[in-house]
Coordinates of C-alpha atoms and ligand atoms in Angstrom, one line a residue:
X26 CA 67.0 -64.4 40.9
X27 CA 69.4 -66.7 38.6
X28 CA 67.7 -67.8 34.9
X29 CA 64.1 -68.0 34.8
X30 CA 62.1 -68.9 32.4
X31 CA 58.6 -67.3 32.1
X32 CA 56.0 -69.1 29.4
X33 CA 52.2 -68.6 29.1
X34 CA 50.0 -71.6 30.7
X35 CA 46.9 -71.4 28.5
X36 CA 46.3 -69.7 25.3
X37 CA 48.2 -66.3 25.4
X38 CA 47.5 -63.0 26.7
X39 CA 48.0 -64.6 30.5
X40 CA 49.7 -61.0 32.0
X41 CA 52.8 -62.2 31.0
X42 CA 53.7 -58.6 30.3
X43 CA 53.1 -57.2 33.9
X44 CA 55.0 -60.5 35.5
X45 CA 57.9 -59.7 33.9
X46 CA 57.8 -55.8 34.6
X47 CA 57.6 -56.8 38.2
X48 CA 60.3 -59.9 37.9
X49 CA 62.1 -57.3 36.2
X50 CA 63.3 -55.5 39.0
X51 CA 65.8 -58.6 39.9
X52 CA 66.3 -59.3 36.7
X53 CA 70.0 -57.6 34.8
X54 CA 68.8 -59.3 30.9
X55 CA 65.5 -59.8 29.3
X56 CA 65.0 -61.6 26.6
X57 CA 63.1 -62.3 24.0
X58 CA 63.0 -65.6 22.6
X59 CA 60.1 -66.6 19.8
X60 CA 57.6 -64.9 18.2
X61 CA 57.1 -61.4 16.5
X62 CA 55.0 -58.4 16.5
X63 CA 51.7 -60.9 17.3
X64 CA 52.5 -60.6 20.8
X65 CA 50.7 -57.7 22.6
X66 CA 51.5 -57.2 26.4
X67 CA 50.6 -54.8 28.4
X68 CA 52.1 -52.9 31.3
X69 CA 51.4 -50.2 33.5
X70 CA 53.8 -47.7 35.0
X71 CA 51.4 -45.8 37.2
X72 CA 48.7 -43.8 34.7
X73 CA 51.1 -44.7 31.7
X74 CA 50.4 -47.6 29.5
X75 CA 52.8 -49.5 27.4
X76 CA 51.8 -52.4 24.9
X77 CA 55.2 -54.0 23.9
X78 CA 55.1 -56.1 20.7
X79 CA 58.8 -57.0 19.9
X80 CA 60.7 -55.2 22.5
X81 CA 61.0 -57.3 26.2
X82 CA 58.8 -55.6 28.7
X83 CA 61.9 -55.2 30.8
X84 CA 62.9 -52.0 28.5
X85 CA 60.8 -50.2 31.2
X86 CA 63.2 -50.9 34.1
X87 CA 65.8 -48.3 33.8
X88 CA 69.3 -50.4 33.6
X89 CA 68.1 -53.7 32.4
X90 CA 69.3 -55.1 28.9
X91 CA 66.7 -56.4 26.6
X92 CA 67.5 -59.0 24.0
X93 CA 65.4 -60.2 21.1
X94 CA 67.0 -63.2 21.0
X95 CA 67.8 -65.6 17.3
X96 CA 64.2 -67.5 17.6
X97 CA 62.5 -64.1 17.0
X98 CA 60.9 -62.9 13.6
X99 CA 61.6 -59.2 13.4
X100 CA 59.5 -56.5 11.5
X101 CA 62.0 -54.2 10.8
X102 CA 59.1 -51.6 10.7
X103 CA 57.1 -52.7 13.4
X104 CA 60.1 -52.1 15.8
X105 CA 61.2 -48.8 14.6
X106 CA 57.3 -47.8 15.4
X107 CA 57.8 -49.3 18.7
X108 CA 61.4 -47.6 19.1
X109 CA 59.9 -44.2 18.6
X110 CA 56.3 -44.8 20.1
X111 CA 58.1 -45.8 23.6
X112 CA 60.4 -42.4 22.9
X113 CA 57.1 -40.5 22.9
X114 CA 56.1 -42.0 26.3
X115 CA 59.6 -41.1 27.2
X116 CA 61.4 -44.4 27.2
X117 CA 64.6 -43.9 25.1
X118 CA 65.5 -47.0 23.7
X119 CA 69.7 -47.4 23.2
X120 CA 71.8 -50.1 21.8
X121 CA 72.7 -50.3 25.6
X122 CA 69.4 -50.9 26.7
X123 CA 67.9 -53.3 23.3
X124 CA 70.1 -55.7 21.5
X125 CA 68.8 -57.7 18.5
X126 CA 70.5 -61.1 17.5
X127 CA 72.0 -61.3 13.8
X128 CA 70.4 -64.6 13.5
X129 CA 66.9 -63.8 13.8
X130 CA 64.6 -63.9 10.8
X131 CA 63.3 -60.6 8.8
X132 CA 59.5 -60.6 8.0
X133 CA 58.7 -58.8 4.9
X134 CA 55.8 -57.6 3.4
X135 CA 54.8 -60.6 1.6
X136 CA 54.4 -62.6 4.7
X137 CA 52.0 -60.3 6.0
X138 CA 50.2 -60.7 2.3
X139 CA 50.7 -64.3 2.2
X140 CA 49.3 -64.9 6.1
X141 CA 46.1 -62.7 4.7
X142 CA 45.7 -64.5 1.8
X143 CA 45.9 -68.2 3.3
X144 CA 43.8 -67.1 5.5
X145 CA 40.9 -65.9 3.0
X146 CA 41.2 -69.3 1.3
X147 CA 40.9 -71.3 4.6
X148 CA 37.4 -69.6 5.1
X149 CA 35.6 -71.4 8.2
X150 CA 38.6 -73.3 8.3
X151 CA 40.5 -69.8 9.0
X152 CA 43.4 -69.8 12.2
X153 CA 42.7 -66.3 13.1
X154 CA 46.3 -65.1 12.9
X155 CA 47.4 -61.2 13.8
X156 CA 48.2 -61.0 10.2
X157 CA 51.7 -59.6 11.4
X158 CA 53.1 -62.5 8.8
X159 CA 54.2 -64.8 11.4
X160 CA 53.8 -68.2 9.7
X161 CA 55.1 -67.5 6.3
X162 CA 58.2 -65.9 7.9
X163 CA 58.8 -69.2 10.1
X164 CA 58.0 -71.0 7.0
X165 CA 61.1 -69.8 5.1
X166 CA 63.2 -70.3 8.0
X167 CA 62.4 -73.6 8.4
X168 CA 62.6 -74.2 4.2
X169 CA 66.0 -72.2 5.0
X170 CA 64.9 -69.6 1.8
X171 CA 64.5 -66.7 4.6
X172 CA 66.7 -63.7 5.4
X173 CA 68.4 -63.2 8.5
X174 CA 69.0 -59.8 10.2
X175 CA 72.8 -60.2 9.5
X176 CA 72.0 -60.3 5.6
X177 CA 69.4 -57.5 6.7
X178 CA 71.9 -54.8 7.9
X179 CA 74.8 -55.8 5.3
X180 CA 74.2 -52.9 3.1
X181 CA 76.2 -54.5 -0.1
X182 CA 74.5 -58.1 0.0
X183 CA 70.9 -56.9 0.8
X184 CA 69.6 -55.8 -2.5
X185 CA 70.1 -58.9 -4.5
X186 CA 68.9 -61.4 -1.7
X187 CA 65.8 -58.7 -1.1
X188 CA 65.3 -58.8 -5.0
X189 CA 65.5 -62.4 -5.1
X190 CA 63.0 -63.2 -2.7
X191 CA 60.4 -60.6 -4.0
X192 CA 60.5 -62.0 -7.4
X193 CA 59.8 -65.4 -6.1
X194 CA 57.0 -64.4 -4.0
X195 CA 55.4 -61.7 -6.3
X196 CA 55.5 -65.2 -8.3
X197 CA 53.1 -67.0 -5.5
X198 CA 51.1 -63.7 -5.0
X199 CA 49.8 -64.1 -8.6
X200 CA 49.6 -67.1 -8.5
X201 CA 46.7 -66.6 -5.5
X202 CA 45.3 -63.4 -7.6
X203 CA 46.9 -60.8 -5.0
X204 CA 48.6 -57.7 -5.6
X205 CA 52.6 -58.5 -6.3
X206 CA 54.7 -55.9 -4.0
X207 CA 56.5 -53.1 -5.4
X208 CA 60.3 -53.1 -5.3
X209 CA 61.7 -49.9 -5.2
X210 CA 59.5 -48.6 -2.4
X211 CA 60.1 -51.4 0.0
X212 CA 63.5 -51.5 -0.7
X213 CA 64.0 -47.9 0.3
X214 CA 61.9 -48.5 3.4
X215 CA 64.2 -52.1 4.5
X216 CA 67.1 -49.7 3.7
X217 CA 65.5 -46.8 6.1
X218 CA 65.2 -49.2 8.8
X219 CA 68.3 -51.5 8.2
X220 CA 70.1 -48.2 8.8
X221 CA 68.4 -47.1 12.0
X222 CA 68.6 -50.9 13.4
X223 CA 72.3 -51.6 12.6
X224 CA 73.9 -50.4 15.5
X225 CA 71.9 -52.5 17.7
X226 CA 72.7 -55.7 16.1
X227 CA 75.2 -58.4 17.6
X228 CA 75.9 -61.5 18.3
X229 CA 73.5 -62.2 21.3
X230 CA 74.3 -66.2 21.6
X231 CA 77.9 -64.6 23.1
X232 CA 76.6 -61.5 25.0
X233 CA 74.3 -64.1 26.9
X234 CA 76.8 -66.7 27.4
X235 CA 79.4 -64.2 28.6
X236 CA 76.9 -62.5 31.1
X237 CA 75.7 -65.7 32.5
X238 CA 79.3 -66.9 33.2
X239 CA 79.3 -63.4 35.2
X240 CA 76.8 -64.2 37.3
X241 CA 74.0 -62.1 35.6
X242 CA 70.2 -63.0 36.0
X243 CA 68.3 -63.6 33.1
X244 CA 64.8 -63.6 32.3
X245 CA 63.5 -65.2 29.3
X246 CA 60.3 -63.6 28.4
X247 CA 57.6 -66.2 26.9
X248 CA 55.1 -64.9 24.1
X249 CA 51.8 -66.4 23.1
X250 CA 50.9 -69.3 25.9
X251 CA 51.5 -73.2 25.7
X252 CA 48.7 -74.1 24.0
X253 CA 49.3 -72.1 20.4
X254 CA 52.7 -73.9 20.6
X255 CA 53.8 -75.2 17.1
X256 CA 54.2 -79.0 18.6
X257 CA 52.4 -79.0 21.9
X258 CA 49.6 -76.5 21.3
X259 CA 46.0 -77.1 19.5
X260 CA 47.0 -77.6 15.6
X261 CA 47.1 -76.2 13.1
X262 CA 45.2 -73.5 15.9
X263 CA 48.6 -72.3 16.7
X264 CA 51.2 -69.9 16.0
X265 CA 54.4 -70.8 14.3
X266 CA 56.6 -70.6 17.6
X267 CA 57.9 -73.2 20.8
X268 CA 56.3 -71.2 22.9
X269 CA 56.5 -73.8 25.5
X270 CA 59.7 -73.5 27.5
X271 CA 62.3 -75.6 25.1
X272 CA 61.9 -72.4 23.1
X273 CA 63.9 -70.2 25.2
X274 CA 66.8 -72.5 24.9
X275 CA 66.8 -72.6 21.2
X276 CA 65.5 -69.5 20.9
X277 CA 68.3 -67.6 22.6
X278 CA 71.4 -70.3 22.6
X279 CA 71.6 -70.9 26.2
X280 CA 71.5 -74.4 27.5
X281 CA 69.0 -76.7 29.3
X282 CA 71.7 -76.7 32.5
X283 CA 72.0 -72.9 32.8
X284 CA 68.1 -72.7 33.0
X285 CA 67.4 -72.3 37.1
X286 CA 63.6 -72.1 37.0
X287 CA 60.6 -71.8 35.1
X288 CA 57.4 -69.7 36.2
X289 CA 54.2 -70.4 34.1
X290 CA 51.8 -67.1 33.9
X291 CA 47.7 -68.0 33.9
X292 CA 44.7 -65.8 34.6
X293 CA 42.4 -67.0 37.3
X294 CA 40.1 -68.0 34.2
X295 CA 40.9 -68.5 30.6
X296 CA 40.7 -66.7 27.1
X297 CA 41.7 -67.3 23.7
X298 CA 41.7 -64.7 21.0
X299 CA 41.3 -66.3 17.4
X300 CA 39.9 -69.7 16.2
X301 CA 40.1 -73.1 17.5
X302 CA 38.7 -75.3 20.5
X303 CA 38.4 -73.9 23.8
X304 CA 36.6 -76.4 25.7
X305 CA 35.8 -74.3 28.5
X306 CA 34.4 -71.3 26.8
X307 CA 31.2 -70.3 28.7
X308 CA 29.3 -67.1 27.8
X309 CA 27.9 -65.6 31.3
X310 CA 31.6 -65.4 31.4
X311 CA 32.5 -63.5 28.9
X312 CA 29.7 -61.2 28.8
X313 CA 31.0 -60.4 32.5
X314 CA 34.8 -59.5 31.2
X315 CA 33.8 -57.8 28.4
X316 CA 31.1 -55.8 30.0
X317 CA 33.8 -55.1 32.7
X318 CA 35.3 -53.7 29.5
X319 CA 38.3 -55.9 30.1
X320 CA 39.7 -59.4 27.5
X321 CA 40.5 -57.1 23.9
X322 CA 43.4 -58.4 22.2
X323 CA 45.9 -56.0 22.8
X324 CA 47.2 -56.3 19.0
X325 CA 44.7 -56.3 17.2
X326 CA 41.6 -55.5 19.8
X327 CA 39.7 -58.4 18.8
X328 CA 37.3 -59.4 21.7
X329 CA 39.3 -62.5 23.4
X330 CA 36.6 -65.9 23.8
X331 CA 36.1 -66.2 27.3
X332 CA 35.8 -69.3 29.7
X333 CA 36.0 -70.8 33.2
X334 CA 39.4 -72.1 34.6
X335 CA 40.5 -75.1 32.6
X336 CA 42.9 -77.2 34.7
X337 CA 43.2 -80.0 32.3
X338 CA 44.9 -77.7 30.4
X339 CA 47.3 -76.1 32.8
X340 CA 48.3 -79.8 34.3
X341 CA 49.2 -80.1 30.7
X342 CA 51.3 -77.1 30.2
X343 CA 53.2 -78.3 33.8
X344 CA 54.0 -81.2 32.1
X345 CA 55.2 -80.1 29.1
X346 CA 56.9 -76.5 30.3
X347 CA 58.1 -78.5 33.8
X348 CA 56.7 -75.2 35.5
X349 CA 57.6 -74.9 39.0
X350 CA 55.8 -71.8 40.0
X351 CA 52.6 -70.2 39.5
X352 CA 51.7 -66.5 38.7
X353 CA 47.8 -66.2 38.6
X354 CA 46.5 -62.8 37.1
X355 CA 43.2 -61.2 36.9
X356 CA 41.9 -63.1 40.0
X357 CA 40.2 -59.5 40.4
X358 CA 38.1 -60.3 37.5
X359 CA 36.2 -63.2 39.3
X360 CA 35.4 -60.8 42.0
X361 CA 31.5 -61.0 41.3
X362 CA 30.9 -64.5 40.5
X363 CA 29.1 -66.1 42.8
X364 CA 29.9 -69.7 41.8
X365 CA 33.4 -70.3 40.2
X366 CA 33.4 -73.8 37.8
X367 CA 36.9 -75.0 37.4
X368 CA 37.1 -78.0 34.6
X369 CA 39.2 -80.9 36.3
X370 CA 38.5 -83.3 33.7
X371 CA 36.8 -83.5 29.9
X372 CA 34.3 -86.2 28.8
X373 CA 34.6 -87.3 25.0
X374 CA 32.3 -90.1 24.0
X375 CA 31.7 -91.6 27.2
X376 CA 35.4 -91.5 28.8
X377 CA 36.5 -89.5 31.0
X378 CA 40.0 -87.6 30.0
X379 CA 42.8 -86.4 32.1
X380 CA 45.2 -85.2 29.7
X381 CA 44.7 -83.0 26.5
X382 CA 43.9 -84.8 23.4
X383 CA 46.6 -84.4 20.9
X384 CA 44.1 -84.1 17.9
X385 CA 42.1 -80.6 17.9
X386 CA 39.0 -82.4 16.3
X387 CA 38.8 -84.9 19.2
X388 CA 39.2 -81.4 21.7
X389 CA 36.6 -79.7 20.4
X390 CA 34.3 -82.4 20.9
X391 CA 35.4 -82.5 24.7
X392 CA 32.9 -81.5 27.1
X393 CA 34.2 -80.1 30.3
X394 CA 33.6 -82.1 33.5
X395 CA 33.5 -78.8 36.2
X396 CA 33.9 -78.7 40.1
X397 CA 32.3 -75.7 41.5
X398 CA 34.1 -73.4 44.0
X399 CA 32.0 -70.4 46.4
X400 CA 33.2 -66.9 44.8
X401 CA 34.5 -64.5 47.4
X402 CA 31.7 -61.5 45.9
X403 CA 34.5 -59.2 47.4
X404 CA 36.7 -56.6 45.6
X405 CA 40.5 -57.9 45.8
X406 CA 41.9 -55.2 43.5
X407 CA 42.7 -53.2 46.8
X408 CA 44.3 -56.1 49.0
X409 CA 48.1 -56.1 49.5
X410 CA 48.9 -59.2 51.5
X411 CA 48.3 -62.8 50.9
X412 CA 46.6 -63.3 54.2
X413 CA 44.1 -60.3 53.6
X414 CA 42.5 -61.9 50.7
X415 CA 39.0 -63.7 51.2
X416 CA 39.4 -67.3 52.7
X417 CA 37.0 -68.3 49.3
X418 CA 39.9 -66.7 47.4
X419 CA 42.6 -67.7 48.8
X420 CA 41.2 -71.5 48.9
X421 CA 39.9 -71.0 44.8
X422 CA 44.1 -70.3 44.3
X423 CA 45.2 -73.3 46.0
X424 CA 43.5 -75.4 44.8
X425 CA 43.7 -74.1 40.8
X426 CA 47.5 -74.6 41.7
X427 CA 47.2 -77.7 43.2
X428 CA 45.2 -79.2 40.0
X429 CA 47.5 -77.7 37.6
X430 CA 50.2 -79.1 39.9
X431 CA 53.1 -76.4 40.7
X432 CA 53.6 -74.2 43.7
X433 CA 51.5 -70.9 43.6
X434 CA 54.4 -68.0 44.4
X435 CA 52.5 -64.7 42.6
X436 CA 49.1 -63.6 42.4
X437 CA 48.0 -60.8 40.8
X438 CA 44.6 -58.2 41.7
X439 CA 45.2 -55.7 39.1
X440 CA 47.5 -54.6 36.3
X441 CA 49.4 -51.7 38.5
X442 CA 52.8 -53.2 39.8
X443 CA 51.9 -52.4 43.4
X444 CA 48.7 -55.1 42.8
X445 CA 51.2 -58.0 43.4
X446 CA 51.4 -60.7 46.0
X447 CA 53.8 -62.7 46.8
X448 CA 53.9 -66.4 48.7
Ligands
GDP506 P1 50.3 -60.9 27.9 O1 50.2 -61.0 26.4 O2 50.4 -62.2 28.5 O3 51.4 -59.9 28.3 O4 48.9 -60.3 28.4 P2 48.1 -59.0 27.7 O5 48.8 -57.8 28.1 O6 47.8 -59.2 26.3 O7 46.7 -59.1 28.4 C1 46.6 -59.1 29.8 C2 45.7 -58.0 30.3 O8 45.4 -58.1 31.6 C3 46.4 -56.6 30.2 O9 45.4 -55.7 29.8 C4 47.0 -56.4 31.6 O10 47.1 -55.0 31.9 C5 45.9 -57.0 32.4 N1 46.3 -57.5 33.7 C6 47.3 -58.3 34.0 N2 47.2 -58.7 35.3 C7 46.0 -58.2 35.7 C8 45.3 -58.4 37.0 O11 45.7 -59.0 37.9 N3 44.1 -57.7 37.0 C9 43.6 -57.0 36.0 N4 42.4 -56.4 36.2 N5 44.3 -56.8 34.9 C10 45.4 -57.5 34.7
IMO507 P1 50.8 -62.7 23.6 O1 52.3 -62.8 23.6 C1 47.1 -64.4 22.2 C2 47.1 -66.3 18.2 C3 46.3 -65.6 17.1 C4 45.9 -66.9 16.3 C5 47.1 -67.8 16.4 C6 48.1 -67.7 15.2 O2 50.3 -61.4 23.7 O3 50.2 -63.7 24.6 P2 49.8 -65.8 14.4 O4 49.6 -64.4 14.1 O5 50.7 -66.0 15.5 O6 50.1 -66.7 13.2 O7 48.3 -66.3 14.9 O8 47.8 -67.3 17.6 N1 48.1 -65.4 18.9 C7 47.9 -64.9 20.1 N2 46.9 -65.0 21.0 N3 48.2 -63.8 22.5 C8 49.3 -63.7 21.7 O9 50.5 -63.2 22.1 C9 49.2 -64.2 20.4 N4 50.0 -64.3 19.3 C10 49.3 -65.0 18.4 O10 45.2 -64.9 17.6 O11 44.9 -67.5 17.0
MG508 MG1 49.0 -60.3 24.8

C-alpha cells in the first residue's frame, strides 16, 4: 500500500472513518496526525458501531498499530473514556496496539471553559466549535505556554507546571465572569489518567521513522475536512488544525519524500456541521438526509447543514491537498433524487468564479452556478461491483471526479465494509 495520506475534501464528516477501516486492512500503522476529541468517525463492524474520537479507526483491525501522532491535542480524559468504551465493545486497547507521541499537546479543562466562553461572547458571530477546547489548546502551543504529554506523564514536574497554568487561566476565567477551576480535583483526575496513559507514551517521530525504513505501510488518518483548515479552510469558520495534507507531515515528523500518495474522502453531496458559509446549502436536501434519519454530527449530534455537490470546492481541496485519488461516500443517499445539481462554478457580483475566495465574507455572498445531472431513482446500497451500478450513477461519479480533478478509485453505497467498490 506504501504511505498514504487520507484528508477530508469538503467540510468534515466525509466517511473518513469507514475509508480507513477498509484501507486498514493493507495498512501495518495508523496514525493520527491533528486534531482532538472534535473528530467523530464512525465505523461499522457488522451490527457493531464504533465512533472513534482520538484513537485511529485502524484500532479495529486486529494487528495494526495506531499512533496519535505530535500534531494531536490529547484529552487525557476523553481517551481513557474511549480506552474503556472500545473495551466494553470488546476491543482491548494495548500499548502494542495505541501509541501516543510525548510531544503532543494536553487539553485541560480550561480550554473547554475558555472555547465556551468565547464562544458566548461571539454571539451571531459564534464558530460553532465541539466545545472539546480545541482552539485554546492550539492557542498555547502556538504562544508555546502549553503542556506537552511528556511534562504530562513526568509525575515530579507535573504539579507545578499544572499549578502554574491554572492560576494563570483561573486569572482569564474571571476576568470573563466564569467559574475559576478547582485545583485539587483536577489534579487528582490528570494524575488518575497520567498514570493509566504512561505506558503508552513514546517517542513516535522514531517508531515511525524506523518502521518506514522497514518497509512498513502507513496510513495517516485526516480529521475534520479541507475546508475548516487553519490556513486554507473558510476563517475564522475553522478549526485550529492543518487538516489539509501538509498536516500529516508536521503532524507526525515524517517527510514530504516518504509520502507515496494522498486519497481525498467526499460524500457524493456535501455537509457542514457548525457556522459559516456553505454556498451550496439547499434545503429539499437536507430535509431528504435528515428525514432518511442520516447527517447528525457524530460528536455532538448536532443536525449537519445539508447541500448539493460543490465541485468548486473539491477542485480546491485537489489543489491544495494534491489529491490523487477519490473515495466518494454516501452515493446511496442520492438514491431518490430525481435531478442531482452539482455547482461547477459561483457567481459573486456579476463574475463568474472558479476558485474559492480566500475571504469568508466574499464566500458567503457566492451564489452557486449548478449543472444538473438525471438521478438513477435506484437503490445502490445492495450493488457490489462497479459495472452493476446505474449508468446515471456511474456517469454522476465521473464526472464529480473529473470536476474536482483526481482519479475516482473508491466508492462507497453504505457504511458496512462489504458496501465498497473499488476502480
Ligand atoms: P468522518 O468524520 O469523516 O469519519 O465521518 P462521520 O463518521 O462523522 O460521518 C459519516 C457518516 O456516514 C457515518 O455515519 C458513516 O457510518 C456514514 N457512511 C460512510 N459511508 C457511507 C455510505 O457510503 N453510505 C451511507 N449510508 N453511510 C455512510
Ligand atoms: P471529523 O474528523 C465536522 C467543526 C465544528 C466547528 C469548527 C470548529 O469527524 O470530520 P472546533 O471544535 O474544532 O474548534 O470547531 O469545526 N468541526 C468538525 N466538523 N467534522 C469534524 O471532525 C469536525 N471537527 C470540528 O463543528 O464548525
Ligand atoms: Mg465525523
Amino acid at each position: 500500500m506504501a504511505n498514504v495520506i487520507l484528508v477530508g475534501a469538503q467540510w468534515g464528516d466525509e466517511g473518513k472513518g469507514k475509508i480507513i477501516d477498509v484501507l486498514t486492512e493493507q495498512a501495518d500503522i495508523v496514525v493520527r496526525t491533528q486534531g482532538g476529541n472534535n473528530a467523530g468517525h464512525t465505523v461499522f463492524v457488522g451490527p457493531t458501531k464504533y465512533v472513534l474520537h482520538l484513537i485511529p479507526s485502524g484500532i479495529l483491525r486486529p494487528g495494526t498499530v495506531c499512533v496519535i501522532g505530535n500534531g494531536v491535542v490529547l484529552d487525557p480524559a476523553g481517551l481513557v473514556a474511549e480506552i474503556d468504551g472500545l473495551a466494553r465493545l470488546g476491543v482491548e486497547v494495548t500499548p502494542a496496539s495505541l501509541v501516543i507521541s510525548e510531544t503532543a499537546h494536553v487539553v485541560f479543562p480550561w480550554h473547554r471553559e475558555l472555547d465556551g466562553q468565547r464562544e458566548v461572547r461571539k454571539g451571531n458571530q459564534k464558530i460553532g466549535t465541539t466545545k472539546r477546547g480545541i482552539g485554546p489548546t492550539y492557542g498555547d502551543k502556538a504562544a508555546r505556554v502549553g503542556l506537552r504529554v511528556t511534562d504530562f506523564v513526568n509525575a515530579s514536574r507535573f504539579p507545578a507546571r499544572f499549578a502554574e497554568r491554572l492560576a494563570e487561566n483561573n486569572e482569564i476565567l474571571r476576568a470573563l465572569g466564569a467559574q475559576p477551576i478547582d485545583h485539587d480535583s483536577v489534579l487528582a483526575e490528570y494524575t488518575r489518567c497520567a498514570d493509566r496513559l504512561r505506558p503508552f507514551v513514546t517517542n513516535t517521530v522514531v517508531m515511525l521513522h524506523e518502521a518506514t525504513r522497514r518497509g512498513a505501510n502507513v496510513l495517516f488518518e485526516g480529521a475534520q475536512g479541507t475546508f475548516l483548515d487553519i490556513d486554507h479552510g473558510t476563517y475564522p469558520y475553522v478549526t485550529s488544525s492543518n487538516t489539509t495534507s501538509g498536516g500529516a507531515c508536521t503532524g507526525s515528523g515524517v517527510p514530504p519524500n516518504r509520502m507515496d500518495r494522498v486519497v481525498g474522502v467526499m460524500k457524493a453531496y456535501t455537509t457542514r456541521v457548525g457556522e459559516g458559509p456553505l454556498p451550496t446549502e439547499d434545503a429539499e436536501i437536507s430535509d431528504l438526509l435528515h428525514g432518511m434519519g442520516r447527517e447528525f454530527g457524530a460528536t455532538t449530534g448536532r443536525m449537519r447543514r445539508c447541500g448539493w455537490f460543490d465541485a468548486v470546492a473539491t477542485r480546491h481541496a485537489a489543489m491544495v491537498n494534491g489529491i490523487d485519488e477519490l473515495a466518494v461516500t454516501n452515493v446511496d443517499g442520492l438514491d431518490s433524487v430525481r435531478s442531482i445539481r452539482v455547482c461547477s462554478s459561483y457567481r459573486f457580483e456579476g463574475q463568474t468564479l472558479r476558485h474559492v475566495p480566500s475571504d469568508a465574507e466574499v464566500l458567503a455572498r457566492c451564489e452557486p452556478v449548478f449543472e444538473d445531472f438525471p438521478g438513477w431513482e435506484t437503490p445502490t446500497d445492495g450493488i457490489r461491483r462497479w459495472e452493476d451500478l446505474p449508468v446515471n450513477c456511474r456517469h454522476y461519479l465521473l464526472s464529480i471526479a473529473q470536476m474536482t480533478g483526481a482519479r475516482l478509485s473508491i466508492v462507497s453505497v453504505g457504511p458496512a465494509r462489504d458496501q465498497t467498490m473499488f476502480l
